[in-house]
CSV table of C-alpha atoms in Angstrom, one decimal:
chain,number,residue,atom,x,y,z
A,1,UNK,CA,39.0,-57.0,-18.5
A,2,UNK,CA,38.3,-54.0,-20.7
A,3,UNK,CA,36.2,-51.1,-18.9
A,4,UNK,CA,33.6,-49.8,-21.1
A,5,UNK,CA,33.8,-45.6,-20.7
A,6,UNK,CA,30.7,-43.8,-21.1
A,7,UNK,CA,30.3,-39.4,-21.4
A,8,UNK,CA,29.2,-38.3,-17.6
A,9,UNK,CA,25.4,-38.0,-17.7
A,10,UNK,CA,25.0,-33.8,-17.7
A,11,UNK,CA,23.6,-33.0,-14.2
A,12,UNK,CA,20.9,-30.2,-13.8
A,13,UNK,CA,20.6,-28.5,-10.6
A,14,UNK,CA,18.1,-26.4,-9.2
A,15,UNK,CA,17.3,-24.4,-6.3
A,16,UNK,CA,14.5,-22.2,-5.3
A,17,UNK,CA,15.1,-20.1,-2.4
A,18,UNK,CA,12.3,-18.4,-0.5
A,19,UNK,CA,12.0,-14.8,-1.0
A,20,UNK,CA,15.6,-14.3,-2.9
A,21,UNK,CA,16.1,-11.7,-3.5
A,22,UNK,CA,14.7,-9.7,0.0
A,23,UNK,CA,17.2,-12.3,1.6
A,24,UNK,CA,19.9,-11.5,-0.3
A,25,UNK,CA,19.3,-7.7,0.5
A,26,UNK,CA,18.9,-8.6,4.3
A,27,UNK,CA,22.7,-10.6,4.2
A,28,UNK,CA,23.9,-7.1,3.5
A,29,UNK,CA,21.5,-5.5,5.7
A,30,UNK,CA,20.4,-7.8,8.6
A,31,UNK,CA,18.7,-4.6,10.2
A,32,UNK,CA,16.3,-5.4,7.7
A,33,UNK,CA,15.1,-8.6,9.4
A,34,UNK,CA,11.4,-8.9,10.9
A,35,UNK,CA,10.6,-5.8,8.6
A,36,UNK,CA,8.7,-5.6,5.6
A,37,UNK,CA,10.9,-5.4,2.7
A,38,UNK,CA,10.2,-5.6,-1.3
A,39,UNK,CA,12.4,-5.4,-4.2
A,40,UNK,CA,11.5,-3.9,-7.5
A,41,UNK,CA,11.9,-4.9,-10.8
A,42,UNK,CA,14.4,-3.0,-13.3
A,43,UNK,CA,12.7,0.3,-13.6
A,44,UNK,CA,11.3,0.0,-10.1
A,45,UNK,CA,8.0,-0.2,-11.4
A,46,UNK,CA,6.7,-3.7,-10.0
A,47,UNK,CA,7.1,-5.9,-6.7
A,48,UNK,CA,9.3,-8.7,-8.0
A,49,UNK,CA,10.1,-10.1,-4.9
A,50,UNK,CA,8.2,-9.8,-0.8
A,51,UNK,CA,9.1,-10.4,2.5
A,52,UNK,CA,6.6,-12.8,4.5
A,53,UNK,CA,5.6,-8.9,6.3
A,54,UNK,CA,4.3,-7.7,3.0
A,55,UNK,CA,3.1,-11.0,1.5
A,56,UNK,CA,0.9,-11.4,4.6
A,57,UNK,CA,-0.3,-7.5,3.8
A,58,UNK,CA,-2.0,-9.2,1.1
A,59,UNK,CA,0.5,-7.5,-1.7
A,60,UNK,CA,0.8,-9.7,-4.6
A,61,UNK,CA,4.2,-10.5,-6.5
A,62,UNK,CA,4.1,-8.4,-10.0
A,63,UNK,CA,2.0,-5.7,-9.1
A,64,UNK,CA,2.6,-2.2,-10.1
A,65,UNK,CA,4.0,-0.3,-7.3
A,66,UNK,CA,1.7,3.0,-7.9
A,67,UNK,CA,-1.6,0.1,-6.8
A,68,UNK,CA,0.0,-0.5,-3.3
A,69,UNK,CA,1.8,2.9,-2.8
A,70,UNK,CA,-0.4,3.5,0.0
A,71,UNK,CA,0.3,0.3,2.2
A,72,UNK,CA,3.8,1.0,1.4
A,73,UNK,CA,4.0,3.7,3.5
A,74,UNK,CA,1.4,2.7,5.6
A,75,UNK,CA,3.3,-0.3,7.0
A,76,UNK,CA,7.0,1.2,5.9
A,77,UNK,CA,7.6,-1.7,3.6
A,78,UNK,CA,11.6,-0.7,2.8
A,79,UNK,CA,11.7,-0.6,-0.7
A,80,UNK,CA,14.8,-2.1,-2.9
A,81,UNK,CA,16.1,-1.8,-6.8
A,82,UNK,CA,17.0,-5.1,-8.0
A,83,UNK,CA,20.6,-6.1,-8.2
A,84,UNK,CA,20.7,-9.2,-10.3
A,85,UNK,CA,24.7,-8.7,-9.5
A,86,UNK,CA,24.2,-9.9,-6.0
């Protein structure tokens, strides 16, 4: 019996966590959890990633952070850099 051997079929994987990058700060930081927490996109000029805290504030992802300053420190959203490193 010969055995016909085929190349592996290239597997794609994908996974979408909920709120990434605010969990990844809060592995580090688990004082951070039930608080409102954002992260900010390169220059720290836009909300790339909320919390559930500020997403039920109403802020949207992408908006420029001078637009929601004042609910910032309103509710004391804890503000992060990104750190595509994590």
């Amino acid at each position: 019996m010969t055995a016909i051997v085929t190349p592996a079929a290239k597997l794609i994987g994908l996974v979408d966590c909920n709120n990434f990058y605010v969990s990844c700060e809060r592995v580090f930081r688990p004082d951070l959890i039930g608080k409102p927490v954002a992260v900010l996109s390169n220059n720290d000029g836009c909300i790339v990633a909320r919390s559930n805290e500020v997403k039920a504030l109403g802020i949207k992802m992408g908006v420029p952070l001078f637009q929601v300053r004042q609910l910032v420190d309103q509710h004391q959203i804890q503000l992060f850099s990104s750190n595509y490193s994590l």
